[in-house]
PDB file of C-alpha atoms in Angstrom:
ATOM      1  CA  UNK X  30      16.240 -16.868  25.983  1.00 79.00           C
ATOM      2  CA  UNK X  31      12.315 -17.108  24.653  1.00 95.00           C
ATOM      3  CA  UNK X  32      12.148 -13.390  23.619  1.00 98.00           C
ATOM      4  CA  UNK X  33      14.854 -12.662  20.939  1.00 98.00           C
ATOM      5  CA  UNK X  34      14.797  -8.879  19.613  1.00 98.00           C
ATOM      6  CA  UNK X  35      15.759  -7.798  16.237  1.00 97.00           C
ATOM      7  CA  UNK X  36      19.412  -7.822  16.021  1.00 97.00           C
ATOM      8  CA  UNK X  37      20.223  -9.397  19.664  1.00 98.00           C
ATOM      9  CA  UNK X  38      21.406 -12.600  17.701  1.00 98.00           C
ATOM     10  CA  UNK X  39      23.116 -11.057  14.840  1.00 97.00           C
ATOM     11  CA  UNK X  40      26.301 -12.503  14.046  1.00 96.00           C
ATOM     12  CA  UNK X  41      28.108 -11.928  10.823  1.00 93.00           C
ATOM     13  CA  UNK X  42      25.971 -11.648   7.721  1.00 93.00           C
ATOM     14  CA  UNK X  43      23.271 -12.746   9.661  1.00 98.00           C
ATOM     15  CA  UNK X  44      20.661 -10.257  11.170  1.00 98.00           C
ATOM     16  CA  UNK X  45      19.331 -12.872  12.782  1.00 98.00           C
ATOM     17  CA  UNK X  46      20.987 -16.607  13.965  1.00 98.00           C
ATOM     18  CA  UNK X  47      19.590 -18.883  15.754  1.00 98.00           C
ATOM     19  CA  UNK X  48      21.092 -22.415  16.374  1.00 97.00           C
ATOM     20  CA  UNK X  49      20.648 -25.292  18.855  1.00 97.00           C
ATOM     21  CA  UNK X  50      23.342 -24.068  21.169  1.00 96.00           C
ATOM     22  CA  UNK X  51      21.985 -20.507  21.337  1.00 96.00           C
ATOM     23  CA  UNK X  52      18.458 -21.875  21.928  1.00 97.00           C
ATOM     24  CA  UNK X  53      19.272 -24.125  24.060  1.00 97.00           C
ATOM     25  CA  UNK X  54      17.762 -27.034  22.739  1.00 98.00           C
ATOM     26  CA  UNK X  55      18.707 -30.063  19.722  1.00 98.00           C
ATOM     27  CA  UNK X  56      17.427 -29.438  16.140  1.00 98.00           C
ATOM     28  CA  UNK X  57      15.252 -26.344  15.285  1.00 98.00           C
ATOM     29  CA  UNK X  58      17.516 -23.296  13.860  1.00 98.00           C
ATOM     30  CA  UNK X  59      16.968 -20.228  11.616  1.00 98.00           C
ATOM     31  CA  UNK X  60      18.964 -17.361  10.094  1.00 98.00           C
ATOM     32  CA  UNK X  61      18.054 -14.530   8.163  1.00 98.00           C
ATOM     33  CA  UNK X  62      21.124 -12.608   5.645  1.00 98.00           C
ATOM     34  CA  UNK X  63      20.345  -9.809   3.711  1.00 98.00           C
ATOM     35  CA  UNK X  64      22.262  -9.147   0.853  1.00 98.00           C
ATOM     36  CA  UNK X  65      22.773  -6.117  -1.568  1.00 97.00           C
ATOM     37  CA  UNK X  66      22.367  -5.797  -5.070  1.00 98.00           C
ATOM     38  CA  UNK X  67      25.038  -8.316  -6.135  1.00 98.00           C
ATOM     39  CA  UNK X  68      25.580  -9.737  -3.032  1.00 98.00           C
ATOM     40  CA  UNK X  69      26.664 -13.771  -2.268  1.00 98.00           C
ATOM     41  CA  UNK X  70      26.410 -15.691   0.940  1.00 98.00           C
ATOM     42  CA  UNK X  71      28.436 -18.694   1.451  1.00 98.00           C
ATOM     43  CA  UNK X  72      27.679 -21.453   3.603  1.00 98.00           C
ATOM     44  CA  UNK X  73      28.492 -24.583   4.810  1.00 98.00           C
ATOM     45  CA  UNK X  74      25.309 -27.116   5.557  1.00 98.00           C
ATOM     46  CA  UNK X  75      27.060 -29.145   8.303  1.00 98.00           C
ATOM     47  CA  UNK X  76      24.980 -31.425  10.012  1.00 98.00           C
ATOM     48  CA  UNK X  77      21.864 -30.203   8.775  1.00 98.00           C
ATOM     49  CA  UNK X  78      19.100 -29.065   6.160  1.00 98.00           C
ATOM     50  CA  UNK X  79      18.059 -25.831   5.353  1.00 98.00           C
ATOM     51  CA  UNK X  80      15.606 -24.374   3.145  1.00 98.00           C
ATOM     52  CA  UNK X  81      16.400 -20.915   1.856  1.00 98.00           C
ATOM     53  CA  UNK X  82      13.085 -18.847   1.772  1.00 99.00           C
ATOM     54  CA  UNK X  83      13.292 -15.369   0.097  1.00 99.00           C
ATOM     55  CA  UNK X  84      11.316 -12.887   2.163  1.00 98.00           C
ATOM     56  CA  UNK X  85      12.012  -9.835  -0.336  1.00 98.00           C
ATOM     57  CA  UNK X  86      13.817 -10.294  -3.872  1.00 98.00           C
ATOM     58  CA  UNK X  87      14.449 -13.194  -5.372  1.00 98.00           C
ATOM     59  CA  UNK X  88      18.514 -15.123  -6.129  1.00 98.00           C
ATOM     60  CA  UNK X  89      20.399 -18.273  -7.071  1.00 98.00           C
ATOM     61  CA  UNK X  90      21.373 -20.774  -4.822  1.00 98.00           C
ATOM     62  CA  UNK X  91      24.097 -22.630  -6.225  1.00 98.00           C
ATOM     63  CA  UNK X  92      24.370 -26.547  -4.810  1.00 96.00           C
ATOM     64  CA  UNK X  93      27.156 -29.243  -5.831  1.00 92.00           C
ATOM     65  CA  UNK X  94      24.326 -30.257  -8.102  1.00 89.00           C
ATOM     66  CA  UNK X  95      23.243 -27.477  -9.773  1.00 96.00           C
ATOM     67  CA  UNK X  96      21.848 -23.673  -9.975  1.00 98.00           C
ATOM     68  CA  UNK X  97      17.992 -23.492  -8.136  1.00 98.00           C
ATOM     69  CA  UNK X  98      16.737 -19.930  -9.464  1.00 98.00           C
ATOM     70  CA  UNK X  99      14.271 -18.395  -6.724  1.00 98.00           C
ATOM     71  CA  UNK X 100      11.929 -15.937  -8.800  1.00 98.00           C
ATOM     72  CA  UNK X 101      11.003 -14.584  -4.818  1.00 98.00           C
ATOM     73  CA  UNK X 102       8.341 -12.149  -4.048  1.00 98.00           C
ATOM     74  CA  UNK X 103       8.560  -8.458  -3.629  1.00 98.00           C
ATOM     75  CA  UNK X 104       8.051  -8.821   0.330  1.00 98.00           C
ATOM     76  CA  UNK X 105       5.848 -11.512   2.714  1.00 98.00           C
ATOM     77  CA  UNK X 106       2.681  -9.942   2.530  1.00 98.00           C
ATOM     78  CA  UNK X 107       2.730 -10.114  -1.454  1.00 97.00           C
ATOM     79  CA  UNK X 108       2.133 -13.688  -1.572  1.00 98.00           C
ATOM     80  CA  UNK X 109       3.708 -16.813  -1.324  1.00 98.00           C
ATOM     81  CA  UNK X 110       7.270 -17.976  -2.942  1.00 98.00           C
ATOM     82  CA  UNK X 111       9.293 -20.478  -4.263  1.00 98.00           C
ATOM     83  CA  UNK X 112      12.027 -21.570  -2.186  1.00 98.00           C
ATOM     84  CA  UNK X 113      14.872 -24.200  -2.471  1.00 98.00           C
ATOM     85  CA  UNK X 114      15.967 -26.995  -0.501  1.00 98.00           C
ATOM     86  CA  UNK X 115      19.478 -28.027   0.451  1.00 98.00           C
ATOM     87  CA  UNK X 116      20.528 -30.643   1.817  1.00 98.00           C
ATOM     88  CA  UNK X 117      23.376 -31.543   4.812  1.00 98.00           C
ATOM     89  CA  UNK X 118      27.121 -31.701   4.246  1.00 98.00           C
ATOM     90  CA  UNK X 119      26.992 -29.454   1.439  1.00 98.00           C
ATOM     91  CA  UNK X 120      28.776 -26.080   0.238  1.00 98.00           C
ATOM     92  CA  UNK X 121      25.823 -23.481  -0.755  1.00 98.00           C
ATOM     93  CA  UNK X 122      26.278 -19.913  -2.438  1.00 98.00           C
ATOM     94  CA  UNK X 123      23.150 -17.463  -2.547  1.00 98.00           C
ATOM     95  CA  UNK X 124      23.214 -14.897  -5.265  1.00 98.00           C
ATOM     96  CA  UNK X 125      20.759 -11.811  -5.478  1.00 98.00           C
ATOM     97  CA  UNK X 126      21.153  -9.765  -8.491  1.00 98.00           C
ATOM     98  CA  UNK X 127      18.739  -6.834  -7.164  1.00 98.00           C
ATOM     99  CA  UNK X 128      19.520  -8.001  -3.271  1.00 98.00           C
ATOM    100  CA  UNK X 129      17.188  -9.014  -0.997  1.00 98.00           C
ATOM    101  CA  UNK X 130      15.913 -10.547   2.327  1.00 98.00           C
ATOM    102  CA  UNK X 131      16.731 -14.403   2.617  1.00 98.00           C
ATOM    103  CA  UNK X 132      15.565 -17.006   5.837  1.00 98.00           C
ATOM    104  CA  UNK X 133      17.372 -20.179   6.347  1.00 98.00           C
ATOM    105  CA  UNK X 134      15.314 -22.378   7.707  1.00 98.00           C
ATOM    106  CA  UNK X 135      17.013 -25.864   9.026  1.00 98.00           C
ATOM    107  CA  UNK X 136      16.790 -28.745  11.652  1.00 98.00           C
ATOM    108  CA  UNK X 137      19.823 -31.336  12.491  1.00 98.00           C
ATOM    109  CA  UNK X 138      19.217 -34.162  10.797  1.00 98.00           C
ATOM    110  CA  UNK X 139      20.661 -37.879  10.108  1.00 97.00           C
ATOM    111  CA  UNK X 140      19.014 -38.260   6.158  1.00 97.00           C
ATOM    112  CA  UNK X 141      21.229 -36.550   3.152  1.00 97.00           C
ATOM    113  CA  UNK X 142      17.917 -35.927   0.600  1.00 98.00           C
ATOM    114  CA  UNK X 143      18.552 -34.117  -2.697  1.00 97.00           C
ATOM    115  CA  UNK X 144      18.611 -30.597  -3.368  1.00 98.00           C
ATOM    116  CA  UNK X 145      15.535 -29.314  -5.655  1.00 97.00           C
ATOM    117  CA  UNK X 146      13.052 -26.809  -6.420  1.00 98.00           C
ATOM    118  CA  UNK X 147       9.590 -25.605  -4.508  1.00 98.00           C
ATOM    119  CA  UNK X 148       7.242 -24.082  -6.594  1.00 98.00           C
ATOM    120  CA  UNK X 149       5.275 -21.412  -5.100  1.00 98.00           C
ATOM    121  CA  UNK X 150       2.043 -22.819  -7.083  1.00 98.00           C
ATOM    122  CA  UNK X 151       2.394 -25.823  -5.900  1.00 98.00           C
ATOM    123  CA  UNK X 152       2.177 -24.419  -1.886  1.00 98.00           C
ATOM    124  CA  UNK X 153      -0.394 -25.702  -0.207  1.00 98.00           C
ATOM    125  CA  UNK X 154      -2.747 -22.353   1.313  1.00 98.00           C
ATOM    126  CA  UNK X 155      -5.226 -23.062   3.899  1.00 97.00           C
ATOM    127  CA  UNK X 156      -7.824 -20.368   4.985  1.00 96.00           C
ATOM    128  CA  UNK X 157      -7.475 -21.374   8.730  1.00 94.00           C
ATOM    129  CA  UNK X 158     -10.257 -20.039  11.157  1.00 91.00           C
ATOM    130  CA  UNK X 159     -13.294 -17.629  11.067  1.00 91.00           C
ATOM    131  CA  UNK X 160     -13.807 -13.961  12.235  1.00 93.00           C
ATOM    132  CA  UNK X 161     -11.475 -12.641  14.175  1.00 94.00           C
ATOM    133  CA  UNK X 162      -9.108 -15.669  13.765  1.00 94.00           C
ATOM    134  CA  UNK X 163      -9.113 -15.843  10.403  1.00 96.00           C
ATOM    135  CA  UNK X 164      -5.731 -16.320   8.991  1.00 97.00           C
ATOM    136  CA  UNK X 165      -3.654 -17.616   5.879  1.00 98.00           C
ATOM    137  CA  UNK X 166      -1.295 -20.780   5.981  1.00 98.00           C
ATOM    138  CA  UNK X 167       1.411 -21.132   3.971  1.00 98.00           C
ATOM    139  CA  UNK X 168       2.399 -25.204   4.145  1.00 98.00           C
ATOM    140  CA  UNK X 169       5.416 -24.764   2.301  1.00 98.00           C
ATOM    141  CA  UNK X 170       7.423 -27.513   4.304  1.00 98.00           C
ATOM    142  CA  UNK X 171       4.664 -29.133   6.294  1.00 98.00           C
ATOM    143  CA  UNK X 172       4.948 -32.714   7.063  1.00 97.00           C
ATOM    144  CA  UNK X 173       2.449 -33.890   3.906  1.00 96.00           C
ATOM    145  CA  UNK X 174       3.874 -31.248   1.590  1.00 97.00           C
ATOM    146  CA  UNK X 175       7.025 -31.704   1.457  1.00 98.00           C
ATOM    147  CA  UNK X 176       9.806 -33.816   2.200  1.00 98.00           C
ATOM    148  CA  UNK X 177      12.708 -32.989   4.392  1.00 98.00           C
ATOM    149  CA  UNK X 178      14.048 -35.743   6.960  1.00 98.00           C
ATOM    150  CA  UNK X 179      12.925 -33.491   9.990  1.00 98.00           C
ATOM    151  CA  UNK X 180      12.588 -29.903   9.235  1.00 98.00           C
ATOM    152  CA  UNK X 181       8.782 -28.753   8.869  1.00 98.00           C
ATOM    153  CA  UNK X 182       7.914 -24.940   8.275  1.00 98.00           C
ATOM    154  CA  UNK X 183       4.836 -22.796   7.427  1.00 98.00           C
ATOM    155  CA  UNK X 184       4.107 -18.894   6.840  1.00 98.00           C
ATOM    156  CA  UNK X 185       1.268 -17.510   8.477  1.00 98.00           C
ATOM    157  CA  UNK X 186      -0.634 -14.102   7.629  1.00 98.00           C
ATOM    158  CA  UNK X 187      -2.698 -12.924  10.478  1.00 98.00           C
ATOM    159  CA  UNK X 188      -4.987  -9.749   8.941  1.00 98.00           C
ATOM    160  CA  UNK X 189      -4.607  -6.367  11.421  1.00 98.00           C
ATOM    161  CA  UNK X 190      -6.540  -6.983  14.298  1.00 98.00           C
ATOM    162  CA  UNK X 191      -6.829 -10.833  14.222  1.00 97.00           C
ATOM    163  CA  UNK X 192      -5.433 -13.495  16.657  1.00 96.00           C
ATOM    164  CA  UNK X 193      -3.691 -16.818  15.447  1.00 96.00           C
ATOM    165  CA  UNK X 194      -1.927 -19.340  16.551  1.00 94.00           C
ATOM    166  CA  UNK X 195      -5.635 -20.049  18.052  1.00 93.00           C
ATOM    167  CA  UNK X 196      -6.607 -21.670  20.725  1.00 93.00           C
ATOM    168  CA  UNK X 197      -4.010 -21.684  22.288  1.00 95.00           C
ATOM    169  CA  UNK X 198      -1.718 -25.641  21.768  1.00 96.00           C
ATOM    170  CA  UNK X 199       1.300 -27.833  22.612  1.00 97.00           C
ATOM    171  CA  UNK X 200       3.820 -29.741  21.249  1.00 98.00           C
ATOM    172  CA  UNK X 201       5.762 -30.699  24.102  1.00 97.00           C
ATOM    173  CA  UNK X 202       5.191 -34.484  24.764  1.00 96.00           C
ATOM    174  CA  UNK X 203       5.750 -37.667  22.408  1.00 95.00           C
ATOM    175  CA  UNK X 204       2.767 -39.383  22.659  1.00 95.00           C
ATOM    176  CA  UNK X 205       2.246 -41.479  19.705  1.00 95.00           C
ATOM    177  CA  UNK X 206      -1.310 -40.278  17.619  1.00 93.00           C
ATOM    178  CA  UNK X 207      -1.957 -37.261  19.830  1.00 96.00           C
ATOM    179  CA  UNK X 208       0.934 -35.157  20.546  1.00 97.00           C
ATOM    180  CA  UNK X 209       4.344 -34.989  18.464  1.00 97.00           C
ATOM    181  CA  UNK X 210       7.455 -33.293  19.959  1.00 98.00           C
ATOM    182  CA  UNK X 211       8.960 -29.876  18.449  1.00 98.00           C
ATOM    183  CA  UNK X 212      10.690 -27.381  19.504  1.00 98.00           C
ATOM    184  CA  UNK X 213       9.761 -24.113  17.478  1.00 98.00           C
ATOM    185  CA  UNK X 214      10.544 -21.226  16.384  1.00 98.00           C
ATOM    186  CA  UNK X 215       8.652 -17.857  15.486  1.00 98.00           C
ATOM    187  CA  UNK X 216       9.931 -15.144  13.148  1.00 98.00           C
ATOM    188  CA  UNK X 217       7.989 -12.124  12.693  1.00 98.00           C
ATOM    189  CA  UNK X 218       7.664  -9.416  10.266  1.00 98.00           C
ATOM    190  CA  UNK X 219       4.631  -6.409  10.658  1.00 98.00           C
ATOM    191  CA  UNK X 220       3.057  -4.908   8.137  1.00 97.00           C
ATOM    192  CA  UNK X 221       3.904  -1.071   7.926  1.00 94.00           C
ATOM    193  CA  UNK X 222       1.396   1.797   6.581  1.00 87.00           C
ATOM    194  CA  UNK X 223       2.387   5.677   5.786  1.00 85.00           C
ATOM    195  CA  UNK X 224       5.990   4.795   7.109  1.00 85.00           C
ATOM    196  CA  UNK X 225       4.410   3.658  10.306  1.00 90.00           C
ATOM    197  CA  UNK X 226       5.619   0.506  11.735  1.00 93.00           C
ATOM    198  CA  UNK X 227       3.211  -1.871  13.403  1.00 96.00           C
ATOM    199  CA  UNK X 228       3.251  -4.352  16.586  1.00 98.00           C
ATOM    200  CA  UNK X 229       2.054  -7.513  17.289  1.00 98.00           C
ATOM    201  CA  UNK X 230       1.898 -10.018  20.460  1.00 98.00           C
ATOM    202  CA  UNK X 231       2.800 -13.372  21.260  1.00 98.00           C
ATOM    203  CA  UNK X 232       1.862 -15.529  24.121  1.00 98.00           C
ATOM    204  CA  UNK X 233       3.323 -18.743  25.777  1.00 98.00           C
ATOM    205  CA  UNK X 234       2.097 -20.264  28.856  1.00 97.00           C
ATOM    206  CA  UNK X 235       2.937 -23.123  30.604  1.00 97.00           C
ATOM    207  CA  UNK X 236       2.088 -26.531  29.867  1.00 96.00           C
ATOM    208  CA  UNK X 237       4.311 -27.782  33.232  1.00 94.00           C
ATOM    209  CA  UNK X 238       5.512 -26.545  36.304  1.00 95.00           C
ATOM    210  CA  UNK X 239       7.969 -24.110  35.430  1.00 95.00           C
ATOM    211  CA  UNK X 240       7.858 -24.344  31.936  1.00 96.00           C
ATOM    212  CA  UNK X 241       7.846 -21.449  29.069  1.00 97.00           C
ATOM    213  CA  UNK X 242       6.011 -18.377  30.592  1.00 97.00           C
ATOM    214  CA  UNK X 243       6.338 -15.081  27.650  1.00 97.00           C
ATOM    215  CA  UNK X 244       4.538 -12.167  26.826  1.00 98.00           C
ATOM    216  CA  UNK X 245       6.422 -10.372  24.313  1.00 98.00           C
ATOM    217  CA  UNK X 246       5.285  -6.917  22.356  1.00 98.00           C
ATOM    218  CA  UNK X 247       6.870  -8.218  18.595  1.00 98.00           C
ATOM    219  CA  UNK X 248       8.329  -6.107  15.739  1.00 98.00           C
ATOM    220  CA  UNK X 249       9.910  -6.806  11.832  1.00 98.00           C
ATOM    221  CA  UNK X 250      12.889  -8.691  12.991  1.00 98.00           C
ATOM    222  CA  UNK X 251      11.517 -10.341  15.834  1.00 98.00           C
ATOM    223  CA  UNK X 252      11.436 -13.779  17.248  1.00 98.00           C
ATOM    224  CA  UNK X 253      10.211 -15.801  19.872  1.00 98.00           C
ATOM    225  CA  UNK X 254      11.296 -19.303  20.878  1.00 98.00           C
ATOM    226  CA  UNK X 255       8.417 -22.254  22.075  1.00 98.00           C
ATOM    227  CA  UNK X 256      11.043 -24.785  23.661  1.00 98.00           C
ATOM    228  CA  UNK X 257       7.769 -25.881  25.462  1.00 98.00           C
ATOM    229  CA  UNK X 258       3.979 -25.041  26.759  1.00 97.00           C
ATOM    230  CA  UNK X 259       1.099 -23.808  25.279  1.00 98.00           C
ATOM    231  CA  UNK X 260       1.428 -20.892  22.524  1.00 97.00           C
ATOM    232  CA  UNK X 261      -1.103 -18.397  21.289  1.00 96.00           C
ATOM    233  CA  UNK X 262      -2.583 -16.256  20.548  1.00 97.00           C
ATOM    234  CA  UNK X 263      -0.378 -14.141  18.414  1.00 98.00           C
ATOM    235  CA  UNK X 264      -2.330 -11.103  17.999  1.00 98.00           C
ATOM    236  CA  UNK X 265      -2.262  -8.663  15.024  1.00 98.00           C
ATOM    237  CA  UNK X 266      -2.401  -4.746  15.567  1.00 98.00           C
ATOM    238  CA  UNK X 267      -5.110  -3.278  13.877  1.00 97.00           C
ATOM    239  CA  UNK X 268      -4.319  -1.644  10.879  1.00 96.00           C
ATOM    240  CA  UNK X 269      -1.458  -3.732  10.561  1.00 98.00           C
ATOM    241  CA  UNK X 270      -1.009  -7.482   9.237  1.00 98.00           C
ATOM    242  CA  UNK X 271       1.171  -9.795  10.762  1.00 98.00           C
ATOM    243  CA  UNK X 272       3.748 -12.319   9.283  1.00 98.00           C
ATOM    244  CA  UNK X 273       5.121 -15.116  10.962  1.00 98.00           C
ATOM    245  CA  UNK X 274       7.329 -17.730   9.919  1.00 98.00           C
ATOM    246  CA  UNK X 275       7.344 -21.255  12.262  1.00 98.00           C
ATOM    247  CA  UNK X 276      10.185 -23.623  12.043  1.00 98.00           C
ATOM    248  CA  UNK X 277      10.421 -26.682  13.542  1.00 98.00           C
ATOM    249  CA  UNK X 278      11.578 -30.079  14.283  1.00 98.00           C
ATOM    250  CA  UNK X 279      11.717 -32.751  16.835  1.00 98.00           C
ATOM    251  CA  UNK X 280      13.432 -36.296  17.841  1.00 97.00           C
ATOM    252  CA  UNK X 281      10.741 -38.500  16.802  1.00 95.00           C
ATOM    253  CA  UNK X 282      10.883 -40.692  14.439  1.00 93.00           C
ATOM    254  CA  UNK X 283       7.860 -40.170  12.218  1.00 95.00           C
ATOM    255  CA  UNK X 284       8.656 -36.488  10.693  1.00 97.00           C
ATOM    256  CA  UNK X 285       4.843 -35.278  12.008  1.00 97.00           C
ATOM    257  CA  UNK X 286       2.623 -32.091  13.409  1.00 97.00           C
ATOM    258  CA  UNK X 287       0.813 -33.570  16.063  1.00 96.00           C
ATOM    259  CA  UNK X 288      -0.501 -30.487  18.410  1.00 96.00           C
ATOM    260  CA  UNK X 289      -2.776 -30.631  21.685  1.00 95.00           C
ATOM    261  CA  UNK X 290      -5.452 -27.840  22.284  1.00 94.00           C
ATOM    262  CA  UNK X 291      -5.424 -26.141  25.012  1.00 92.00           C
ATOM    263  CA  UNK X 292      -9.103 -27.376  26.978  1.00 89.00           C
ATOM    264  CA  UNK X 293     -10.292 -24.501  28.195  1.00 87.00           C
ATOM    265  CA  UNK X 294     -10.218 -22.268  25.032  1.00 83.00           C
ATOM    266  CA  UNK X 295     -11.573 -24.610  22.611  1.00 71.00           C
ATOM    267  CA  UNK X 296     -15.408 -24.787  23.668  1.00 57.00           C
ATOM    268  CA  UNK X 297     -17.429 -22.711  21.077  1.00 49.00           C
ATOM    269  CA  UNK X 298     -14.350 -22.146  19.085  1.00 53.00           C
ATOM    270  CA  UNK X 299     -14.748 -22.148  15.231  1.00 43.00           C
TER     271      UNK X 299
END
């Protein structure tokens, strides 16, 4: 499974759920519960740490430690948000007074950190790219903004039109200074005008014999899943923007994004 459609891995509360087992792989997972006005969610952490990310509306997430109030965002093209970290073998409760659109983020992972507060001023936004791969990055949880023992996660907006994720790169190998090993995972939401929905792409090629080969057409709801090979572009409809949010996390020991460009598409790039 590379290609997973909206509401193919829906289980429970969750519109979408994602976990090792399903993926097929060790540490990246992601969920996404939607709750209505006065809704809770109730979850146990297990064996790893999550980060719960409001794409629309904002809640409480209620740790053994405390209340973390998420003021959220009125949807992911409205800017960036706070978000909360929590950490493993813990009992969590999500609250939305209004209701709202929540990710969980999370990797397997052998540290127990502390639960606690991410401000959305305090994100990191780089302006990545020029012309037609211009695009905003979110470094909420990258590996030098934020601490989590292996978990790393960014929000992308690609303007209607644009490619990201460009050139195209890899992940796939440990070699130490050059290349860091993650698996990954894409979630996508497309910006809609006049009631119209919009449509993206995203491409992964591979970086080995037999490895990841996927084209996939991508809608609100989406995901795709880089296990291996070389990914990009992701390419924005005209008209429409694209959102994507990338989790992931690896076995290595540093906690690191290391990537390796593809050589024949970075010659006169940028």
């Amino acid at each position: 499974m590379t290609y997973v459609p909206k509401g193919s891995t829906a289980d429970g509360p969750y519109t979408l759920a994602i976990d090792p087992k399903r993926a097929g792989w060790s540490y990246a997972q992601l969920r996404v519960v939607e709750l209505e006005p006065g809704g809770t969610h109730s979850f146990t952490t297990g064996e790893s740490e999550w980060i719960v990310l409001p794409l629309t509306g904002g809640c409480t997430v209620q740790t053994a430690d405390g209340i973390i109030e998420l003021l959220g965002r009125d949807s992911v093209f409205s800017g960036v948000s706070d978000f909360a970290y929590v950490p493993r073998d813990a009992r969590i409760q999500i609250a939305s007074g209004a209701g709202g659109r929540f990710a969980l983020a999370g990797a397997k992972c052998e540290r127990r950190l502390p639960a606690r507060y991410g401000s959305a001023p305090e994100v990191p936004v780089e302006h990545r790219g020029s012309g037609g791969c211009a695009r905003e990055v979110r470094n909420f949880a990258s590996a030098d903004a934020f601490d989590c023992d292996r978990l790393i996660a960014v929000e992308v907006i690609t303007p209607g039109g644009n490619w990201s994720s460009y050139p195209p790169h890899k992940h796939d190998e440990h070699r130490p200074g050059i290349e860091a090993e993650l698996e990954e995972i894409y979630y996508f939401e497309i910006e809609a005008h006049d009631g119209r929905e919009g449509f993206g792409y995203q491409r992964v090629f591979p970086s080995r014999e037999g490895g990841t080969d996927v084209l996939a057409e991508v809608r609100t709801g989406d995901a795709v899943l880089v296990p291996d090979g070389w990914h990009g572009p992701s390419v924005a409809q005209p008209g429409h923007a694209m959102y994507y949010l990338n989790v992931m996390a690896g076995p290595g020991q540093e906690r690191e994004w290391r990537i390796c460009f593809h050589p024949d598409h970075t010659e006169g790039y940028r």
